[in-house]
XYZ file of C-alpha atoms in Angstrom:
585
model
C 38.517 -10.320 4.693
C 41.128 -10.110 7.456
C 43.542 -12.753 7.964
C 42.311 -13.142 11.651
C 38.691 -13.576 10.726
C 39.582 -16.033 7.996
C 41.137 -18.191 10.586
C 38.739 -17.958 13.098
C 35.483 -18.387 10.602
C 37.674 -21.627 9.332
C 37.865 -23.011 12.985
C 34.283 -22.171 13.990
C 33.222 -23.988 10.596
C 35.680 -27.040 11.172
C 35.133 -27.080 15.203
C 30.962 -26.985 14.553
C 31.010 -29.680 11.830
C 32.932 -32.059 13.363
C 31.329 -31.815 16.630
C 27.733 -32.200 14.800
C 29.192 -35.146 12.985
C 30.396 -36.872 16.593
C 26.701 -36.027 17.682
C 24.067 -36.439 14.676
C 23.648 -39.983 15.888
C 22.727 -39.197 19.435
C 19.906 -37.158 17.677
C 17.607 -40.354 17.260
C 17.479 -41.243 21.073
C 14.569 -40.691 23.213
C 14.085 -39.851 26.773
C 15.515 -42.049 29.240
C 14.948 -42.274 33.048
C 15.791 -39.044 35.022
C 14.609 -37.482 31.699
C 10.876 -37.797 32.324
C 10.773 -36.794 36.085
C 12.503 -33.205 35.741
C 10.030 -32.765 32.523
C 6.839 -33.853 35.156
C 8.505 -31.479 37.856
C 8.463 -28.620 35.565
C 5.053 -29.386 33.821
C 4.078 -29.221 37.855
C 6.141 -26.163 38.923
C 4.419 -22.325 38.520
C 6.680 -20.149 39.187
C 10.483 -21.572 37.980
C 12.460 -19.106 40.646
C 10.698 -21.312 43.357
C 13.818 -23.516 42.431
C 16.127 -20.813 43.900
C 13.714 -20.429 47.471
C 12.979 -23.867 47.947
C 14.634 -27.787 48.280
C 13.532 -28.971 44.310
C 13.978 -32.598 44.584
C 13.499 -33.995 48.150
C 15.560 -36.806 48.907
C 18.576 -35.329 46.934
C 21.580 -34.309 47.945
C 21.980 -31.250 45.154
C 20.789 -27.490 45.109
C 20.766 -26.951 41.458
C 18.488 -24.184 40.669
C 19.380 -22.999 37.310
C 19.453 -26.380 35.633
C 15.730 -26.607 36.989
C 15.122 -23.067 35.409
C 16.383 -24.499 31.718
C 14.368 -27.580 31.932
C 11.390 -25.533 33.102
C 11.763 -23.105 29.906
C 12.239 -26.082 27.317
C 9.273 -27.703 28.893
C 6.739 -25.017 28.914
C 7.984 -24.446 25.317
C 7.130 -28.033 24.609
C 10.508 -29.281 23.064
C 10.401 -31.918 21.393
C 13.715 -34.505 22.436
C 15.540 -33.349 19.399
C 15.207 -29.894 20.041
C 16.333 -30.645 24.228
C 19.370 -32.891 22.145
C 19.789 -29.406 20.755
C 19.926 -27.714 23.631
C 22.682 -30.004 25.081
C 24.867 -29.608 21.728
C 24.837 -25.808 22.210
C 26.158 -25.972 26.130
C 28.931 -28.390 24.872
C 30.163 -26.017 21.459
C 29.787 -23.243 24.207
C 32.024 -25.433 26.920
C 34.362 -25.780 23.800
C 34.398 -22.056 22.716
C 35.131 -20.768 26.607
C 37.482 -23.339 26.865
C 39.257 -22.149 23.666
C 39.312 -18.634 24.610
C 40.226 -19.290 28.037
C 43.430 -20.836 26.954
C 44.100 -17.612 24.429
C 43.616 -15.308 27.447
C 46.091 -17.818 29.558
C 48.926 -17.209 26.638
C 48.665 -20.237 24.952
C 49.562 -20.364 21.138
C 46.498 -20.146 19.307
C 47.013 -23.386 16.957
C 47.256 -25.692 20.618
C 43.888 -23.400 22.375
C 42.169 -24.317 18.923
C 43.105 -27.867 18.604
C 41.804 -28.372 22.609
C 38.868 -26.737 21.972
C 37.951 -29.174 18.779
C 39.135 -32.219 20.992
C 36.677 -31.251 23.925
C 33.537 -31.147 21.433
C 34.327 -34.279 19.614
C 35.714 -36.687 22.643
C 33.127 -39.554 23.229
C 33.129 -38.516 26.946
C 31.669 -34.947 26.564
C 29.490 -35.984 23.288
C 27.719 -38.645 25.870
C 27.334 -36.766 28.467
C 25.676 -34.473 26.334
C 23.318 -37.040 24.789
C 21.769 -37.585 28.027
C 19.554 -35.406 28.848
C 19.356 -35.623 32.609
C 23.568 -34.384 32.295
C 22.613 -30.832 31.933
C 23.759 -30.451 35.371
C 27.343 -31.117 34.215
C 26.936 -28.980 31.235
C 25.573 -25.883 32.429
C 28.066 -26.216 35.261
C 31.428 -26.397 33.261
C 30.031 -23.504 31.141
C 29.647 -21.400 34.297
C 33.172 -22.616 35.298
C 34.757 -21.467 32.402
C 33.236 -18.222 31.582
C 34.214 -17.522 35.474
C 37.739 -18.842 34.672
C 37.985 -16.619 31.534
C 36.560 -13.794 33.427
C 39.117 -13.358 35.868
C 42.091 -14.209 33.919
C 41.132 -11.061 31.662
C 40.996 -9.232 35.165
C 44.495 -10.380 36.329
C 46.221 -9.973 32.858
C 44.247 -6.568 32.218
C 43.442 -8.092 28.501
C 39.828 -6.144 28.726
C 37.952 -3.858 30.872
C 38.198 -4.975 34.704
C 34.471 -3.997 34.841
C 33.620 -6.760 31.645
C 35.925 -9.252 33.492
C 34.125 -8.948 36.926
C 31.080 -8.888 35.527
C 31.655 -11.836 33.736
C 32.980 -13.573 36.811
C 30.354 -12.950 38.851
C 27.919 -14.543 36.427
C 29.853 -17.748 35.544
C 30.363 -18.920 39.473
C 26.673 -17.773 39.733
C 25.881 -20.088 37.271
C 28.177 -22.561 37.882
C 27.520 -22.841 42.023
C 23.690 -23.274 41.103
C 24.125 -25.783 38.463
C 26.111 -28.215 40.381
C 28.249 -29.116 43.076
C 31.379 -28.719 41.022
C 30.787 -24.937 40.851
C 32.253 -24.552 43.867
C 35.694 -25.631 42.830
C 35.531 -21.636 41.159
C 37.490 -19.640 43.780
C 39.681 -22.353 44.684
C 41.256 -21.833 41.059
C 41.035 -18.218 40.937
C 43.127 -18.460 43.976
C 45.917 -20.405 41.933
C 45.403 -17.238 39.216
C 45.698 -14.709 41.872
C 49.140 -16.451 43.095
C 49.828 -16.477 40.112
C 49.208 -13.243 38.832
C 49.527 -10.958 41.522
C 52.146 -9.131 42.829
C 53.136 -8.077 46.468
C 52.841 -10.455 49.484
C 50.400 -13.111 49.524
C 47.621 -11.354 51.289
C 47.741 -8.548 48.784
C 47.714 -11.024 45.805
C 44.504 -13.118 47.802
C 42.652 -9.624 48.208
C 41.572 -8.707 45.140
C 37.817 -8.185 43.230
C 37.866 -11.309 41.357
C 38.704 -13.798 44.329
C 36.650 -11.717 46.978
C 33.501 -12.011 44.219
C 33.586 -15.627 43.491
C 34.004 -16.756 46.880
C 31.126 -14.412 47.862
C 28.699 -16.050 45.482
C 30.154 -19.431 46.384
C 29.539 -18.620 49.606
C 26.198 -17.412 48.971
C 25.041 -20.183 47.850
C 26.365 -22.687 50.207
C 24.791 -20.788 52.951
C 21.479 -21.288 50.777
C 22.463 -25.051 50.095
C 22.774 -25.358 53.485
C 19.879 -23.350 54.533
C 17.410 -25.987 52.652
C 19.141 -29.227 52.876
C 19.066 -31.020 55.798
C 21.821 -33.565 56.937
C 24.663 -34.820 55.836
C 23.545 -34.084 52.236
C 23.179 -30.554 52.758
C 27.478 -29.927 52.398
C 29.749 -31.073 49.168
C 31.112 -34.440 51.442
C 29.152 -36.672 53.516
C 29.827 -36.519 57.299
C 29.658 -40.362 58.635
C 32.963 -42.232 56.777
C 33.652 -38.721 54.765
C 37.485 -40.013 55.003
C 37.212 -43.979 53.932
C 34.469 -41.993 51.688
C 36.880 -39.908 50.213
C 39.454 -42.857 49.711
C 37.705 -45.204 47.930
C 35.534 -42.300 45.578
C 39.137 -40.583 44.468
C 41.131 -44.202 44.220
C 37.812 -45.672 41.554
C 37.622 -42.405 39.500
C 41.394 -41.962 39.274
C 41.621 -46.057 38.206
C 39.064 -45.136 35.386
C 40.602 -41.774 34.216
C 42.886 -42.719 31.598
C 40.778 -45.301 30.504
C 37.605 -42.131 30.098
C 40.438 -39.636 28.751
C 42.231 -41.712 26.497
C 38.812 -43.279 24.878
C 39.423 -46.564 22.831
C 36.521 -49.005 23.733
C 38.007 -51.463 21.053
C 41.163 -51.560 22.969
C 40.924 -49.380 25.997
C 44.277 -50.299 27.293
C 45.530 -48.961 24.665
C 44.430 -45.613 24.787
C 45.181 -45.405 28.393
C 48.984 -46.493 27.450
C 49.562 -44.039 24.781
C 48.078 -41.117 26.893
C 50.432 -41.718 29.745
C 53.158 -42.246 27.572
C 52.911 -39.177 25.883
C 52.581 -37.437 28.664
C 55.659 -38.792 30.375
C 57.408 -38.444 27.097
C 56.302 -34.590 26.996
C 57.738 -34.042 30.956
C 61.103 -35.899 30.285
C 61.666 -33.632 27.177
C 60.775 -30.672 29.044
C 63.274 -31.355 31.819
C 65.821 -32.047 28.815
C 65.071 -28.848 27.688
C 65.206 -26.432 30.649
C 68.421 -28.313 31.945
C 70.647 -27.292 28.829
C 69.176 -23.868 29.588
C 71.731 -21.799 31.829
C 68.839 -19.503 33.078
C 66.199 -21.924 32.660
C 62.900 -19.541 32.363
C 59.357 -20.566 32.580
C 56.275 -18.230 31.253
C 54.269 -17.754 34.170
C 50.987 -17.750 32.367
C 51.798 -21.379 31.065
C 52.545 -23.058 34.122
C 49.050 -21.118 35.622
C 47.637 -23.257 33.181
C 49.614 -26.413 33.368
C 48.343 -26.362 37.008
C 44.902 -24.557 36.982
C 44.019 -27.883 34.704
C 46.009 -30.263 37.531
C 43.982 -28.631 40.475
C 40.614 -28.445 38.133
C 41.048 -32.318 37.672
C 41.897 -32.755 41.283
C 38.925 -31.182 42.500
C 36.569 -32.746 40.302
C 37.309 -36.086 41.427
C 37.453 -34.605 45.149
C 33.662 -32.626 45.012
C 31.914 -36.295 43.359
C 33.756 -38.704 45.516
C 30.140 -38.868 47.797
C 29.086 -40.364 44.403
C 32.156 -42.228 42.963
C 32.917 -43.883 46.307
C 29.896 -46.736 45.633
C 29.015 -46.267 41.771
C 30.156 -48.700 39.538
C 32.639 -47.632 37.194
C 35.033 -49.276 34.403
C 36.668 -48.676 30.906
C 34.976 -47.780 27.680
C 33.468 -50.661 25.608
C 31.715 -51.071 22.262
C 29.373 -54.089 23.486
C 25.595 -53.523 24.370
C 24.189 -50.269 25.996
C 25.263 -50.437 29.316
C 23.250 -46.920 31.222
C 25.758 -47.439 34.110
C 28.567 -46.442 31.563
C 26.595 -43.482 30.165
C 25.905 -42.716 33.725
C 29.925 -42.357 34.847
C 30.381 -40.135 31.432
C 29.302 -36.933 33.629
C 31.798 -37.468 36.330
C 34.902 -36.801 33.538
C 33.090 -34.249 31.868
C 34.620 -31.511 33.169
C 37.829 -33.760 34.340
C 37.958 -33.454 30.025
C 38.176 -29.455 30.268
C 41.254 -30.025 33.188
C 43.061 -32.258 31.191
C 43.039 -30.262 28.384
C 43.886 -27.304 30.074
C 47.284 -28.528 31.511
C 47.958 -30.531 28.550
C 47.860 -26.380 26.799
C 49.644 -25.548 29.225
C 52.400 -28.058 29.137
C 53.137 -27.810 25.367
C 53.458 -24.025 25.358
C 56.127 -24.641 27.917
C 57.681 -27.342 25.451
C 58.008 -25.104 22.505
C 59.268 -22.109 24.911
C 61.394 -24.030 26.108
C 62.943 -25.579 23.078
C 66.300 -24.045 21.558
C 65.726 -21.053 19.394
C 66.549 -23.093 16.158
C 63.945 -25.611 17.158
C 61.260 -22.595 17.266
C 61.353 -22.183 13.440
C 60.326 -25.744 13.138
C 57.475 -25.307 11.156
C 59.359 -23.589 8.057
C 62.497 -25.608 8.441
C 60.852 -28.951 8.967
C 57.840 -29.361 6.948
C 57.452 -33.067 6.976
C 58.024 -32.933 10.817
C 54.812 -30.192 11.320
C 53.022 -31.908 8.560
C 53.260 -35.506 10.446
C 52.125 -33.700 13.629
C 48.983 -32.202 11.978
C 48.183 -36.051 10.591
C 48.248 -36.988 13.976
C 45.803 -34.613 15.179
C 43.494 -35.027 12.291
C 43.716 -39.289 13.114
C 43.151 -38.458 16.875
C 40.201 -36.367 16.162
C 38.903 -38.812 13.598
C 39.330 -41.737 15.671
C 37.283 -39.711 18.743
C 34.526 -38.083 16.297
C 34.016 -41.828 14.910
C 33.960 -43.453 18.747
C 31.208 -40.436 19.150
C 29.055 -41.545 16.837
C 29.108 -45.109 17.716
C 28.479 -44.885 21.111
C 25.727 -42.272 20.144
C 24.143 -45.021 17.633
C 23.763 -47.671 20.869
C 22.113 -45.252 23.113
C 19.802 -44.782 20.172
C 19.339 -48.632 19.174
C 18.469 -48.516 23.238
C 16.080 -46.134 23.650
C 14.398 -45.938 20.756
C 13.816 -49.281 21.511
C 11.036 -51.444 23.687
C 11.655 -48.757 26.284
C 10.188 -45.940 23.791
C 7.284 -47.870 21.926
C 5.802 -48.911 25.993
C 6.515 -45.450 27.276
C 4.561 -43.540 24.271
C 2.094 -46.389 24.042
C 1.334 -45.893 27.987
C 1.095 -41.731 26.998
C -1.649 -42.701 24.135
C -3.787 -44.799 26.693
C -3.540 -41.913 29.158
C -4.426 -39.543 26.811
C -7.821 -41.398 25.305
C -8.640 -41.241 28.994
C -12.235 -38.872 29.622
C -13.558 -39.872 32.669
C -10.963 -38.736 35.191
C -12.657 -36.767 37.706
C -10.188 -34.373 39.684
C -12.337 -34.909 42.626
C -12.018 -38.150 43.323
C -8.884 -40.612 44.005
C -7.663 -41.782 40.727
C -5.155 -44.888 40.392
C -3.345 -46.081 37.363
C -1.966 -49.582 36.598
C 0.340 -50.524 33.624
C 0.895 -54.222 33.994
C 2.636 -56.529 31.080
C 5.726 -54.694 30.389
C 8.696 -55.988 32.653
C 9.292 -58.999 30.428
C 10.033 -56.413 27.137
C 11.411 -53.983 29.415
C 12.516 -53.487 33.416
C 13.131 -49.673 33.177
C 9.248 -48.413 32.520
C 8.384 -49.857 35.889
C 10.803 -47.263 37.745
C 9.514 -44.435 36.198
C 6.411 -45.097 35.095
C 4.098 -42.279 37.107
C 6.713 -39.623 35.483
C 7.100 -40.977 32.063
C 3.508 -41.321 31.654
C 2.958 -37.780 32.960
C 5.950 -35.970 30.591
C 4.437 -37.704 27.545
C 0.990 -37.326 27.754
C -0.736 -33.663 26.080
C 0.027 -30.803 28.443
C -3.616 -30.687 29.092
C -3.917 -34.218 30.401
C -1.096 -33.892 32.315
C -3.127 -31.336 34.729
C -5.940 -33.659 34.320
C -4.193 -36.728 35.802
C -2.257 -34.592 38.386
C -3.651 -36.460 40.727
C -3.608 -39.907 39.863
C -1.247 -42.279 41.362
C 0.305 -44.380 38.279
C 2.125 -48.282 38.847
C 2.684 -50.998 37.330
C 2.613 -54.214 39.283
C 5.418 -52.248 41.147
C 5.514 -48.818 42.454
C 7.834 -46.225 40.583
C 10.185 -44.879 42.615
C 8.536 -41.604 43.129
C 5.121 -40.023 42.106
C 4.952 -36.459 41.199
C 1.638 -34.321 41.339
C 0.223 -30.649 41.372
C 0.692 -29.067 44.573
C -3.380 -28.541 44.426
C -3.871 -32.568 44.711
C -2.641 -32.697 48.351
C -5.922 -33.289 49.773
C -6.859 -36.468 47.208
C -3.244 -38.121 47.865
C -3.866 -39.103 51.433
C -2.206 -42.526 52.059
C -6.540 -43.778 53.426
C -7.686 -43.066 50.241
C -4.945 -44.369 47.823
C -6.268 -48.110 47.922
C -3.178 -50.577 47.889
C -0.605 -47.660 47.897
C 1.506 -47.633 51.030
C 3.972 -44.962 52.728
C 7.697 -46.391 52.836
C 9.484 -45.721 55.866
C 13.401 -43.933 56.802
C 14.578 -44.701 60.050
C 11.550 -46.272 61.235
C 8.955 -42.923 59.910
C 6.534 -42.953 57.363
C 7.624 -40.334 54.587
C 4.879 -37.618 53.785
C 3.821 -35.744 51.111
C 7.354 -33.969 50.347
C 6.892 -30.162 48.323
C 8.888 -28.921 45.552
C 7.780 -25.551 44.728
C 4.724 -25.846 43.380
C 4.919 -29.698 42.700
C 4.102 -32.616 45.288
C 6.584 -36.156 45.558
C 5.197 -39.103 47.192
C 7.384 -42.228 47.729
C 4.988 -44.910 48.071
C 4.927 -49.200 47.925
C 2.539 -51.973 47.727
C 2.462 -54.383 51.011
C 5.938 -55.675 52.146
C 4.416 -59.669 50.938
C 2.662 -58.387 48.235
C -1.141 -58.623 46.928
C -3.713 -58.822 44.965
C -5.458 -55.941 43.391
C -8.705 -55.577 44.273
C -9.739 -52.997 41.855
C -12.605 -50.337 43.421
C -13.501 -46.734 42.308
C -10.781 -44.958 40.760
C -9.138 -47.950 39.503
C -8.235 -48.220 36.076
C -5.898 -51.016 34.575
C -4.487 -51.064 31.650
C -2.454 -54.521 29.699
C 0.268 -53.926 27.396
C -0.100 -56.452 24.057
C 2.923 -56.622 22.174
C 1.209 -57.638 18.908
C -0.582 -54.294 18.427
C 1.979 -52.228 20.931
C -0.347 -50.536 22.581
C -2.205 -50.700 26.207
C -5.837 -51.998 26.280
C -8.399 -51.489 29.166
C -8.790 -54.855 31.172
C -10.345 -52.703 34.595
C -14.056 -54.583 34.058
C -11.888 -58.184 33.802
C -10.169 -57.313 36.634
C -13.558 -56.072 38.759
C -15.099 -59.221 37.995
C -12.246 -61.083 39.291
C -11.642 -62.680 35.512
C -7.784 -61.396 35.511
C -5.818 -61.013 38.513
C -2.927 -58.419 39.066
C -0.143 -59.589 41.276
C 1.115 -55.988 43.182
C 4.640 -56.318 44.487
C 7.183 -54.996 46.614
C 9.426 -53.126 45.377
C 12.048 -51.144 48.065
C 14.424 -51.751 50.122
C 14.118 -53.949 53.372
C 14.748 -51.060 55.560
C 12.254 -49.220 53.827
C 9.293 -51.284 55.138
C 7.768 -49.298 58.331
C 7.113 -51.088 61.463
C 3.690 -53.157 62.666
């Protein structure tokens, strides 16, 4: 065997283990929130390139097609949640094998593209975001970033045929423009390669195939974007406040990047500290360097990369700032599960890939930079090179370990009271015979806010992901609560006719800007935001009403409809919106 595939089996063993090490614990979580309404959406959906035609989640401010297509496929192929944990795993080890041979194809010595391509699949950051299911957004995105990244910079340093390259650009913005909003930040960086690459004046740099394709298919699918969204939500920034907006999104995610980067929940300060020192420690010695140099020279392929990962980490905080300007961020901790954490993991997901990037880029520069004595320093300074490995291996330890434990909380979370309710709701459903698909049908889950206050959110979608794909159809139409409504219903386009507001009992329309909001279509799949009365009330249970109790000593649901008919148990409904969600008298 070749020395070359020696090394690169060895690295593809060491980079896969480790990375399954940092994520076997995520393996034992379970579906949480978000989770169970793109599974209901694609149980509900047809045809999956409706996604590509048509707005797929009304009320949102994304056009995110091909993540809608992957959820679709795993869904009609009945994964189970390992096997969608799976599917996550394999979009970050590909994130981390683009990212690796991006940084070969950028110049970088292959020991540093190696090392940042093992530190992208073990940090904590990228191994959470991955462990959440509803992040496949961010993952599928970053992949198509990266393959369009490595792509062109084969195109501009002629490493492989131009016709490969483009073709390989074309698809990763593709992807990455119809996975999520940070797909767009694709020919702004092939712009920075094409300055930096090119030759001739800057127009003649600017017009070439790989710039002229991405921004066509970024284009492209802004147009569309814009095409189907309507409002401020239908471009990358808000328009009322887009500046104070922009302000206060970039000044909260750059206050939490070090903190996110630098990962030490034990002592996050820490982390943070050493990160920016080593950076600063890394420029100062640079600028050392290059001024005992009388012709200082700097590889131009190295600084492309020191600041394609600057501008990549600039424009991801930039693109999410309509996000980051209100959501609650702060540092890494090892206390209970706190979702709003594993929430902010996907906004430095790809900030990781940036980072890393520059960071390449900035020690190739150190080493070329370094006297030509100082370049033999592996062979005449062994203990030096050795102590620099240990420190790798300790930094990679130390993130692989942090991994793990923050994949073991999500998993003492929601494998929890959150999973027992949820499956014990799907078992009820599924005993169900009598639902008739042609008349109303209304579902109440009462009992289970004081063991849990998530299941009330998403109850109509959790019930209807879980339940036999059979009975999902069957219940299609049904309109499922607890003694609050969940934030959104989904149904089979067929049940528009059996979901009028008249004939849903205590189920109300919620209001925006003073109007009711319809019956909203996504593809082939229905969404109805709905409340109970403003002051609340009591169910009077009629036909079509069934209600179901959760008992904690057996864990499952019982039928209590007849107690509740003859008026022997009463069900408090309440209100559960926002004030200026109530529609006018």
């Amino acid at each position: 065997m070749s020395k070359p595939i020696l090394y690169w089996s060895l690295f593809l063993l060491i980079a896969v283990s480790m990375s399954a090490f940092s994520f076997w614990t995520t393996l034992g979580s379970f579906f949480y929130l978000d989770d169970y309404a793109f599974i209901t959406l694609a149980r509900y959906t047809d045809n999956p390139w409706v996604y590509f035609t048509s707005s797929h989640f009304p009320g949102s401010y994304f056009y995110r097609p091909s993540v809608f297509v992957l959820w679709w496929l795993t869904t009609r192929l009945e994964f189970s949640m390992t096997a969608h944990l799976m599917v996550n795993w394999l979009l970050l080890l590909s994130a981390g094998g683009l990212l690796t041979s991006l940084l070969l194809k950028l110049g970088s010595r292959r020991l540093i593209a190696c090392a940042c391509g093992l530190l992208f699949v073990i940090h904590p950051i990228t191994v959470m975001t991955a462990g959440w299911l509803s992040n496949r957004f961010d993952l599928l995105a970053t992949v198509g970033i990266l393959l369009a990244l490595l792509g062109c910079t084969g195109w501009y340093r002629q490493d492989a045929t131009r016709r490969t390259s483009l073709l390989l650009a074309g698809l990763g913005t593709a992807l990455a423009v119809t996975s999520k909003e940070l797909g767009y930040l694709v020919p702004v960086v092939v712009t920075l390669l094409a300055l930096g690459y090119g030759k001739g004046n800057l127009l003649r740099r600017l017009l070439t195939a790989p710039w002229l394709l991405t921004l066509a298919i970024a284009c492209a699918a802004l147009g569309m974007r814009l095409y189907l969204l309507q409002g401020a939500e239908s471009g990358l920034l808000a328009v009322d406040g887009a500046v104070l907006q922009l302000i206060r999104g970039a000044s909260n995610w750059l206050q939490h990047l070090p903190y996110y980067v630098g990962f030490s929940p034990a002592q996050p300060g820490w982390g943070a500290g050493l990160l920016a020192l080593a950076v600063l420690i890394s420029c100062v010695t640079l600028a050392i360097q290059l001024g005992r140099q009388k012709k200082p020279h700097l590889s131009r392929s190295h600084l492309v990369s020191l600041f394609s990962g600057i501008l990549i980490v600039l424009l991801a905080m930039l693109i999410q700032t309509p996000i980051t300007s209100w959501v609650t961020l702060h540092a890494p901790n090892t206390g209970p599960f706190d979702d709003t954490f594993y929430y902010a993991a996907r906004f430095y997901y790809l900030a990781i890939a940036g980072v890393l990037i520059g960071l390449a880029g900035l020690l190739n520069l150190l080493i070329e930079a370094a006297p030509s004595t100082s370049r033999e320093h592996t062979r005449r300074h062994p203990l030096g090179t050795a102590a620099l490995g240990l420190l790798l291996i300790v930094l990679c330890g130390h993130w692989a370990l942090a991994s793990r434990e923050q994949g073991m909380i999500l998993t003492a979370f929601t494998a929890a009271d959150d999973k027992r309710i949820a499956l014990a709701a799907a078992r009820a459903v599924d005993n169900l015979t009598e639902i008739d698909s042609e008349t109303p049908c209304r579902l109440y889950f009462i009992g289970t806010e004081q063991f849990t206050d998530k299941f009330w959110h998403y109850s109509d979608n959790t019930i209807k992901a879980l339940v036999t794909n059979a009975q999902a159809h069957a219940i299609s139409h049904c309109l499922i609560a607890t003694e609050r409504t969940p934030w959104y219903n989904i149904h089979s386009a067929s049940d528009a006719e059996q979901l009028q507001v008249p004939r849903s009992g205590p189920f109300r329309p919620i209001c925006k800007d003073g109007q009711p909001l319809g019956l909203q279509t996504v593809g082939s799949a229905l969404v109805q935001y709905l409340s109970f009365g403003e002051n609340g009330s009591e169910l009077v249970a009629s036909d079509g009403d069934i209600v179901f109790e959760y008992d904690a000593d057996s864990g499952n649901f019982r039928n209590i409809t007849d107690a509740v008919k003859a008026g022997e148990t009463g069900v408090q409904l309440l209100w559960s919106r926002f004030p200026a969600n109530a529609c006018p008298m």
